[in-house]
C-alpha positions as protocol buffer text, in pm:
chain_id: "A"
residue {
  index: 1
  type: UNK
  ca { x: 16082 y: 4867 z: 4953 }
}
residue {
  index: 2
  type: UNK
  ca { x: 15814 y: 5080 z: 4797 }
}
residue {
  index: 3
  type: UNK
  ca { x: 15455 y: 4979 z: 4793 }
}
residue {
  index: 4
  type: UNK
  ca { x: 15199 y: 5117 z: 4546 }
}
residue {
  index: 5
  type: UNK
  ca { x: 14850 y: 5230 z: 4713 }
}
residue {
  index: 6
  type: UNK
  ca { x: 14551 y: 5309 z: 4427 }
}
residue {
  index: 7
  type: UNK
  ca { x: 14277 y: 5476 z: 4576 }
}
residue {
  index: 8
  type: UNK
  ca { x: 13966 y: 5515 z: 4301 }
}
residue {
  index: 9
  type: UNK
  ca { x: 13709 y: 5675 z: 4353 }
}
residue {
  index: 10
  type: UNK
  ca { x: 13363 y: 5512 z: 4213 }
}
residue {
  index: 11
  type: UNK
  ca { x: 13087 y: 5793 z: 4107 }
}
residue {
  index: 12
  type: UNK
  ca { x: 13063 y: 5950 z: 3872 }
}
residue {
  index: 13
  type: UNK
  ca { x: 12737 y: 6171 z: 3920 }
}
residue {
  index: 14
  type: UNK
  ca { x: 12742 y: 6499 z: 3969 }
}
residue {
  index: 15
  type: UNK
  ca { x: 12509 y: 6664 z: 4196 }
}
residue {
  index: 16
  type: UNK
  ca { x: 12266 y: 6950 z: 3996 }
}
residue {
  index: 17
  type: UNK
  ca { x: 12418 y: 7320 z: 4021 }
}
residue {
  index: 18
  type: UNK
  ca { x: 12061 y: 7523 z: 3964 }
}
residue {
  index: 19
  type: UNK
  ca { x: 12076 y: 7812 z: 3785 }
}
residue {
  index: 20
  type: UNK
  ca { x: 11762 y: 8064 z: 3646 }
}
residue {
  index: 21
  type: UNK
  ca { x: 11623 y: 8064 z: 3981 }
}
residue {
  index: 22
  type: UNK
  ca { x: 11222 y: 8177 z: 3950 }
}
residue {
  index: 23
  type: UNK
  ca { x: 11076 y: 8170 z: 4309 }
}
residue {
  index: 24
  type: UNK
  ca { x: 11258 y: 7936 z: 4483 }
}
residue {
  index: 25
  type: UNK
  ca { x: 11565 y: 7902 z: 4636 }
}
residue {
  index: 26
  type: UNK
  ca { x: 11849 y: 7660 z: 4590 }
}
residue {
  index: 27
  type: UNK
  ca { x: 12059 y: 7488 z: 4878 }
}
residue {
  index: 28
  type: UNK
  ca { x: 12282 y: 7241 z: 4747 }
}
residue {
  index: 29
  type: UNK
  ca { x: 12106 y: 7040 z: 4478 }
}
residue {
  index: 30
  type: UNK
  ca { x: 11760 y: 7118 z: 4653 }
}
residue {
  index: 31
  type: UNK
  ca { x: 11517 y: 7340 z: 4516 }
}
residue {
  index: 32
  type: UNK
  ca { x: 11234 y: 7462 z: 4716 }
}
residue {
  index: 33
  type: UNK
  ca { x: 10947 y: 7697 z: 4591 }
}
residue {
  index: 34
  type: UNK
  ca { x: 10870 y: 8029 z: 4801 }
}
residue {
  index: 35
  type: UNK
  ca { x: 10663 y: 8193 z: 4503 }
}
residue {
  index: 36
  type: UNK
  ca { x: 10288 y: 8181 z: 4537 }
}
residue {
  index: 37
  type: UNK
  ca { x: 10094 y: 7835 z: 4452 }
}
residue {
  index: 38
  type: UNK
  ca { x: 10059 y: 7831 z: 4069 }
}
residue {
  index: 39
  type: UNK
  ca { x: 10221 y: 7728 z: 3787 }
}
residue {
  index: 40
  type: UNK
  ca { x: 10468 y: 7921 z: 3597 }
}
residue {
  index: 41
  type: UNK
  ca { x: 10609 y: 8130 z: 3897 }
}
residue {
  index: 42
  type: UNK
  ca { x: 10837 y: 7811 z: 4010 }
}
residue {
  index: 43
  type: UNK
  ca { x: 11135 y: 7648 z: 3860 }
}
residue {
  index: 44
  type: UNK
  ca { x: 11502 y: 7649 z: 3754 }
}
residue {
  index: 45
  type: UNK
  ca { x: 11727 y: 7499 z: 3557 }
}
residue {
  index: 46
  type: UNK
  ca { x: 12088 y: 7286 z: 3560 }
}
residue {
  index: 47
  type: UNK
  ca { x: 12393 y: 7476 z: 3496 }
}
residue {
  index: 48
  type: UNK
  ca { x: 12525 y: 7109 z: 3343 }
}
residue {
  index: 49
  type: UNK
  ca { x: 12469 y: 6956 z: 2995 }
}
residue {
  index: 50
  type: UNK
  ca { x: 12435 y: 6645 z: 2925 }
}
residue {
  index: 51
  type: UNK
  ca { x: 12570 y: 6566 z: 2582 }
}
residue {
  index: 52
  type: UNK
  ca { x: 12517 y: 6218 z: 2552 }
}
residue {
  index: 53
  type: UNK
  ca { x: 12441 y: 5954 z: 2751 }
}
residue {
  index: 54
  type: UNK
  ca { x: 12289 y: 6053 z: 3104 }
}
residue {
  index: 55
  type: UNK
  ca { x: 12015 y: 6203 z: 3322 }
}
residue {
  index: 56
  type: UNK
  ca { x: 11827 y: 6342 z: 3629 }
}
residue {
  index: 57
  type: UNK
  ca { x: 11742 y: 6165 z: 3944 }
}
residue {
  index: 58
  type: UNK
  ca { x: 11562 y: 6337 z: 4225 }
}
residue {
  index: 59
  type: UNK
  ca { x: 11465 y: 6194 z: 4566 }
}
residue {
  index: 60
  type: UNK
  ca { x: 11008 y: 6190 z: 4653 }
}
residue {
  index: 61
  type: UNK
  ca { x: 11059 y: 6374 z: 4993 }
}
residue {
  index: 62
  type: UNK
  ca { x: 10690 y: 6480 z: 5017 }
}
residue {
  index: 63
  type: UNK
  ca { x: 10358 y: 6314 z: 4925 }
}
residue {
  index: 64
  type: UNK
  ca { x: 10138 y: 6608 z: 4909 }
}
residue {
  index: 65
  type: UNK
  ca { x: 10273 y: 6882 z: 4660 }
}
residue {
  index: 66
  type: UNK
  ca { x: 10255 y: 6929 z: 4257 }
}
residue {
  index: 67
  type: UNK
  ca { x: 10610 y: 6929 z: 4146 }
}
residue {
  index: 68
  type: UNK
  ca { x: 10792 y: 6849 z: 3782 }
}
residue {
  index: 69
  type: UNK
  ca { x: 11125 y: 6760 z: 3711 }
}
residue {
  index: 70
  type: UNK
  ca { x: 11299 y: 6604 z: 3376 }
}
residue {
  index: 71
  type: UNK
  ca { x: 11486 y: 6737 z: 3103 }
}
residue {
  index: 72
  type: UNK
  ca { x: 11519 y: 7018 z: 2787 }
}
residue {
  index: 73
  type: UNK
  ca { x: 11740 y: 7148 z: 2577 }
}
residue {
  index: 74
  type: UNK
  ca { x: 11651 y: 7483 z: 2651 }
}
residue {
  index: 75
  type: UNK
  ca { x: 11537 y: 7646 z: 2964 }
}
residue {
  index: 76
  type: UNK
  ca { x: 11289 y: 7951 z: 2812 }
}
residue {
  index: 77
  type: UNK
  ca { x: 11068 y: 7977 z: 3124 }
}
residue {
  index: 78
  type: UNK
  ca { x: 10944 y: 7832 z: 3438 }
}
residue {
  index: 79
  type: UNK
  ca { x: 10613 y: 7672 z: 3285 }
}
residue {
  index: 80
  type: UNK
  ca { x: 10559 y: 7299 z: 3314 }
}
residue {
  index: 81
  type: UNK
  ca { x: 10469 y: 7298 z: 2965 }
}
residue {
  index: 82
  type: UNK
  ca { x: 10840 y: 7376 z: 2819 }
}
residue {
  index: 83
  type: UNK
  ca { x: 10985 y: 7061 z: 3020 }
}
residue {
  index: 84
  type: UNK
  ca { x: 11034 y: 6850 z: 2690 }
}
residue {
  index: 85
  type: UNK
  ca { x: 11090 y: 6497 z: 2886 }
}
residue {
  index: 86
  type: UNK
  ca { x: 10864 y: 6559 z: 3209 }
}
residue {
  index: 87
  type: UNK
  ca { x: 10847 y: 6353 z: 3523 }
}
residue {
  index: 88
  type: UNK
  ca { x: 10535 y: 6484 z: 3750 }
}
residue {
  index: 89
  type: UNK
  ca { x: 10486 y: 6402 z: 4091 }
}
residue {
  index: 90
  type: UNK
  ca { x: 10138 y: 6483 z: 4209 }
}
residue {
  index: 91
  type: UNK
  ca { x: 9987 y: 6565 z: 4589 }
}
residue {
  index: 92
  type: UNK
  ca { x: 9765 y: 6263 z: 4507 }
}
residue {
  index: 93
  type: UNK
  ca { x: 10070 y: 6023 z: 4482 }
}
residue {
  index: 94
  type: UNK
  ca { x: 10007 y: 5986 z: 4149 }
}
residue {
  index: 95
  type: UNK
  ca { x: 10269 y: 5965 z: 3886 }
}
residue {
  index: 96
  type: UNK
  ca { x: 10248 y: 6095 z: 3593 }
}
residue {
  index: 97
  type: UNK
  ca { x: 10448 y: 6183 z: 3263 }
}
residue {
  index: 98
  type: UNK
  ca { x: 10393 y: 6478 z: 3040 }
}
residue {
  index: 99
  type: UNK
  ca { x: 10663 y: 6528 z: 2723 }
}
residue {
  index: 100
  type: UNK
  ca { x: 10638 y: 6930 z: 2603 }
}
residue {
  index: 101
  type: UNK
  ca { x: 10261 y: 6974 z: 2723 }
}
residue {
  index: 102
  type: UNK
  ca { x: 10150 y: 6635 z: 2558 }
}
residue {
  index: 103
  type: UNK
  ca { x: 10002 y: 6404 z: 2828 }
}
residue {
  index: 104
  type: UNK
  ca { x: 10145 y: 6074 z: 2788 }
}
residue {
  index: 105
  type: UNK
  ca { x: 9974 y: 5881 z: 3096 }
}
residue {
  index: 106
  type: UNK
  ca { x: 9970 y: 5791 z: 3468 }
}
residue {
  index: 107
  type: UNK
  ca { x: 10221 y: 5540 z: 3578 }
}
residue {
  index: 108
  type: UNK
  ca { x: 10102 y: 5403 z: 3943 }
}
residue {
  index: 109
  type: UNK
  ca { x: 10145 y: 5559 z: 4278 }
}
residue {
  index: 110
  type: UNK
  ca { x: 10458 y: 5662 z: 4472 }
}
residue {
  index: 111
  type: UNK
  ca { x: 10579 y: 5684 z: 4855 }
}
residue {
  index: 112
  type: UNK
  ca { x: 10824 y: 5895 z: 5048 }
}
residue {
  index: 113
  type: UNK
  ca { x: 11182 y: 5838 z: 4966 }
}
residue {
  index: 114
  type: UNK
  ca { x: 11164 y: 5676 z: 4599 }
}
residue {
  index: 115
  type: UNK
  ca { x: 11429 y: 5745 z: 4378 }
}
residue {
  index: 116
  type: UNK
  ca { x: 11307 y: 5894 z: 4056 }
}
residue {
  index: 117
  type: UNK
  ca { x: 11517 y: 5931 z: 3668 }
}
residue {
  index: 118
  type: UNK
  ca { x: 11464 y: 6054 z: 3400 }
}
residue {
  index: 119
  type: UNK
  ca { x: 11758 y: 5909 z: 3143 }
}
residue {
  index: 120
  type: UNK
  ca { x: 11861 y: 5881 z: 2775 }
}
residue {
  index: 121
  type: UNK
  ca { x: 12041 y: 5633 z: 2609 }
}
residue {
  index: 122
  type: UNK
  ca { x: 12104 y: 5653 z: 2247 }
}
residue {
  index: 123
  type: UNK
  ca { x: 11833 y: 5848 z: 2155 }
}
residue {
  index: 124
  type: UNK
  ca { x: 11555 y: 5700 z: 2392 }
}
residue {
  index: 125
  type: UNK
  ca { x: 11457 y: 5876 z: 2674 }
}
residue {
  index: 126
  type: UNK
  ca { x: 11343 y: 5652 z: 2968 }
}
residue {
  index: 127
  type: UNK
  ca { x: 11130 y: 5724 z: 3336 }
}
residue {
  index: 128
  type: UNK
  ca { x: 11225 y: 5491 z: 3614 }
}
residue {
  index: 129
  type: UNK
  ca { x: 11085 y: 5479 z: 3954 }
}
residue {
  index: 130
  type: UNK
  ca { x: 11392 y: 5292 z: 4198 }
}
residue {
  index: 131
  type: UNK
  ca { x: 11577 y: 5221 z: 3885 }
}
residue {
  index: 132
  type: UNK
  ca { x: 11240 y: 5044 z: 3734 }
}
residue {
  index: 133
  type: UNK
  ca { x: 11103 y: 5172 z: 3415 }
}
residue {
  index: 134
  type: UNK
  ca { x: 10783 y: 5232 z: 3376 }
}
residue {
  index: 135
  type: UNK
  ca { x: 10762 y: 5494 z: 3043 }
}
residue {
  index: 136
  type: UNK
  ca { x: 10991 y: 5470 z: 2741 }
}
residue {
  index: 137
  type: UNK
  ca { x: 10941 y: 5804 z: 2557 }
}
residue {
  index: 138
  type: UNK
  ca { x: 10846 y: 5738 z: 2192 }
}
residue {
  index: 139
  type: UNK
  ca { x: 10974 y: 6085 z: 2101 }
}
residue {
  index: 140
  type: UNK
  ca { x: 11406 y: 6079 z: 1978 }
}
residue {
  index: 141
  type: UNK
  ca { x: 11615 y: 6288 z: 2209 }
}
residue {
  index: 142
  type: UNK
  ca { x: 11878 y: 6501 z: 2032 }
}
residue {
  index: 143
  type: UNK
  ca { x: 12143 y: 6733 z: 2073 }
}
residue {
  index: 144
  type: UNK
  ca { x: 12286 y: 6820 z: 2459 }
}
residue {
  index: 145
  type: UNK
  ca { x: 12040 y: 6835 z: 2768 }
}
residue {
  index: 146
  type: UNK
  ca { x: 11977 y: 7019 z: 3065 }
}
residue {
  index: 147
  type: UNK
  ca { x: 11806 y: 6948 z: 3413 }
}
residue {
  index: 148
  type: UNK
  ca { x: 11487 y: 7106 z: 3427 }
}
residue {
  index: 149
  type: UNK
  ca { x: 11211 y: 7190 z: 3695 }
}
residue {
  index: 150
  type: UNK
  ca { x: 10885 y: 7364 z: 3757 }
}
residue {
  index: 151
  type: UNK
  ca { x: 10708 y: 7362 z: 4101 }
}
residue {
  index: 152
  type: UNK
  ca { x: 10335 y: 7448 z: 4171 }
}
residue {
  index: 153
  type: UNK
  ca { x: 10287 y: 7460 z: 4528 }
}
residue {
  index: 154
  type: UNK
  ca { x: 10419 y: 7697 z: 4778 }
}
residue {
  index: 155
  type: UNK
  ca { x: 10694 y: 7463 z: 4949 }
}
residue {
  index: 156
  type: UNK
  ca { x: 10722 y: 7219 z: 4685 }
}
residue {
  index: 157
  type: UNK
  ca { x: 11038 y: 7077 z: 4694 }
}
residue {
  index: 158
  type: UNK
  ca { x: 11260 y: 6883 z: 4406 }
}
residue {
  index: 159
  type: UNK
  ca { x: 11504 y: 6723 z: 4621 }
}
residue {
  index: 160
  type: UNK
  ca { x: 11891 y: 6600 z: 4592 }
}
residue {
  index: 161
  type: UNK
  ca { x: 11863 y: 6583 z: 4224 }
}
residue {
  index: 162
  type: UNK
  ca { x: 12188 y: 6421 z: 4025 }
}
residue {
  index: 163
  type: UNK
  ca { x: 12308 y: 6476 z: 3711 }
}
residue {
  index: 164
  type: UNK
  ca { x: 12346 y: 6061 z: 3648 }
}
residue {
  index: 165
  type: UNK
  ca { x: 12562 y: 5953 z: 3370 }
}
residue {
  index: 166
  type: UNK
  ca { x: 12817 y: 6268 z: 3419 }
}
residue {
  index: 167
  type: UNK
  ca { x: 12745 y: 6599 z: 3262 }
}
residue {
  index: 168
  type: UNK
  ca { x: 12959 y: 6897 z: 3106 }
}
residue {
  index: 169
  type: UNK
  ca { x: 13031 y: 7124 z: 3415 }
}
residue {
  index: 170
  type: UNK
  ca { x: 13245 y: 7060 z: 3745 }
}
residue {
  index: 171
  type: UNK
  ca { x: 13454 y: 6750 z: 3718 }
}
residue {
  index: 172
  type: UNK
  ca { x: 13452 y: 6480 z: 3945 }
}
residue {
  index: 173
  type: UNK
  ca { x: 13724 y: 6534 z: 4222 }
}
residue {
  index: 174
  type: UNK
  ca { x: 13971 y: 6314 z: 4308 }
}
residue {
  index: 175
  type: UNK
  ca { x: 14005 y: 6125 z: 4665 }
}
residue {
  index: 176
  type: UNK
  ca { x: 14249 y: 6266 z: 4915 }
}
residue {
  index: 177
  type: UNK
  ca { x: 14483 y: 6061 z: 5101 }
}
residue {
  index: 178
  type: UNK
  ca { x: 14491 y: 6058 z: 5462 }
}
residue {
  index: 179
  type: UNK
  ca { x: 14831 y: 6147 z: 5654 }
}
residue {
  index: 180
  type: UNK
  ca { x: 15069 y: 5815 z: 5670 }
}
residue {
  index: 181
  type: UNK
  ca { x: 15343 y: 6018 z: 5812 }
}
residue {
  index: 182
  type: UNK
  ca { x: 15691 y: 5856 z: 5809 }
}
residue {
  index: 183
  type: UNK
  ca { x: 15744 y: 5482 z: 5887 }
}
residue {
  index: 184
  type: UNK
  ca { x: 16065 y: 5328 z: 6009 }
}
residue {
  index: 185
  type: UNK
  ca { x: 16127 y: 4950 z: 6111 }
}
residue {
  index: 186
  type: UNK
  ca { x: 16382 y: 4708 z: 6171 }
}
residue {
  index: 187
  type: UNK
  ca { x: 16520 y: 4481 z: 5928 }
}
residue {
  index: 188
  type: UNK
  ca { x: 16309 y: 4141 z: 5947 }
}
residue {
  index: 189
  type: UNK
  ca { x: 16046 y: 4307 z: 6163 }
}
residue {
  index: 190
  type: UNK
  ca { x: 15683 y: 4381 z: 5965 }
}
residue {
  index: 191
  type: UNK
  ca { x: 15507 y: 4727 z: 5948 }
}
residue {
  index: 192
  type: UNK
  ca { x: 15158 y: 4741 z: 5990 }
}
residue {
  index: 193
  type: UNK
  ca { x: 14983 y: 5087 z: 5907 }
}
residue {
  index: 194
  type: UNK
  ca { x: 14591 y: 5166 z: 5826 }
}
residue {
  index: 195
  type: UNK
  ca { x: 14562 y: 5424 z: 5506 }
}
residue {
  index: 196
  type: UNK
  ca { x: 14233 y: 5651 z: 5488 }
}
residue {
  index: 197
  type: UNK
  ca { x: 14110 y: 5845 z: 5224 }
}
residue {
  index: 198
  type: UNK
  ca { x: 13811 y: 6055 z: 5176 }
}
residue {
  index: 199
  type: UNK
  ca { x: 13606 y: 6169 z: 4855 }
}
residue {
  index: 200
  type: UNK
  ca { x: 13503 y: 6550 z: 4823 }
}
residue {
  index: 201
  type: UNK
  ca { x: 13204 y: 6431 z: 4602 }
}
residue {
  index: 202
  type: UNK
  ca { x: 13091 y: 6142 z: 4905 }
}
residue {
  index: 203
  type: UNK
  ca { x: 13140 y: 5893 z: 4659 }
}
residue {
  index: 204
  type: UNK
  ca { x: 13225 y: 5552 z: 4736 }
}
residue {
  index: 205
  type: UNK
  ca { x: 13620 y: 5452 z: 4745 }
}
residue {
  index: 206
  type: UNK
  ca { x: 13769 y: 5136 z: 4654 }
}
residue {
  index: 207
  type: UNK
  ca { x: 14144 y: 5053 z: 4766 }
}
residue {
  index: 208
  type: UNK
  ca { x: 14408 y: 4830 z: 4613 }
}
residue {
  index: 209
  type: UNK
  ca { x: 14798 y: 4818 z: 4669 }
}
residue {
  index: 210
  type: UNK
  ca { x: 15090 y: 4648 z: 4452 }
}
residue {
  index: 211
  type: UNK
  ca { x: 15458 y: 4623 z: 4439 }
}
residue {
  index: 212
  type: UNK
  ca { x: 15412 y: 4436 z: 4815 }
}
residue {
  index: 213
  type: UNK
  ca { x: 15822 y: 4305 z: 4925 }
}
C-alpha cells in the first residue's frame, strides 16, 4: 500500500535582503549604524517590492536610540525625510509617525521586544504596534513598495525586519523531508515510523497523510 504524506509549509514572509547600504552594516535582516550620530549618514533599503498587498515589521530591541523604518517607492537617499510611510522609534520611548517629512503625531510609548508594521491594504497604509493599530495614514499608497530605513545614532539598530504579506524577490522555499529510509513488514503486522521535515525559511510546518490501507 502507498500512503500520501503532505508536508506545507505555513509563512509566507520573507525576511528583508538590504541593499544601498549608507553607514551601517547588514547581517541577516539586521541593520546596524556604524556612521557618526546624525541624520542622513544612516540607512538602506529592501532589495524586495511589494506590489500589492503587504509590509514591514521590525522587532524594538533597544529603548534608547533614534531610528526610522517604513516604506517608499523609491530609495533616493538615506534622509528620514524621503521615508514616504515612516514609523519612528525614539530614545525617549516615544512613538512617533512622520509620512515624507510631514509630522503626523505621537502614538504612546513602547518597550523592548514589541513587534512593529508598517502595512497596506488596498490603498491604506496602516502602523501597528503587536499587530494593534494605532495610525491609519490618510495619504493613498500607489504603485509597488520598498522597505525603507534611516538611523540617527551611532549603534542604532532596525532589527529582524520582514517583508509581511510576501514581496517580489526570493521565493519562499519549500520544506525538506527527513530520511524514511526503506520499510519492510510482515503481512498482518503494522508499521509504525515518525516522518520529520524541516523549513529553510523557519517557518512553521503542518503535516497531513491520505491514501491510509
Amino acid at each position: 500500500a502507498t500512503v500520501n504524506i503532505t508536508i506545507t509549509s505555513t509563512g509566507t514572509d520573507q525576511s528583508v535582503i538590504w541593499t544601498d547600504l549608507v553607514g551601517v552594516t547588514a547581517s541577516g535582516n539586521t541593520i546596524t549604524k556604524t556612521a557618526s550620530t546624525a541624520w542622513g549618514n544612516g540607512g538602506a533599503a529592501s532589495t524586495q517590492a511589494i506590489p500589492a498587498d503587504g509590509g514591514v515589521s521590525f522587532v524594538a530591541t533597544q529603548t534608547n536610540t533614534y531610528r526610522m523604518c517604513g516604506l517608499s517607492n523609491t530609495n533616493p537617499d538615506a534622509n528620514w525625510n524621503t521615508i514616504r510611510y515612516d514609523l519612528y522609534l525614539r530614545a525617549d520611548r516615544v512613538i512617533t509617525v512622520y509620512e515624507s517629512g510631514a509630522y503626523r503625531g505621537n502614538f504612546g510609548s513602547y518597550n523592548l521586544n514589541d513587534i512593529f508594521s508598517v502595512e497596506r491594504v488596498g490603498s491604506t497604509v496602516y502602523y501597528k504596534k503587536n499587530n494593534a493599530t494605532f495610525y491609519t495614514s490618510t495619504v493613498a499608497s500607489t504603485g509597488s513598495l520598498i522597505v525603507d530605513a534611516a538611523l540617527y545614532d551611532n549603534g542604532a539598530i532596525i532589527a529582524n525586519a520582514m517583508i509581511i504579506g510576501g514581496g517580489t524577490g526570493p521565493a519562499n522555499n519549500p520544506p525538506v523531508l527527513g530520511s524514511i529510509g526503506n520499510r519492510t513488514i510482515q503481512a498482518g503486522n503494522n508499521l509504525t515510523f515518525q516522518v520529520t521535515a524541516s523549513d529553510p525559511d523557519g517557518d512553521a510546518l503542518t503535516y497531513s497523510a491520505s491514501n491510509f490501507p
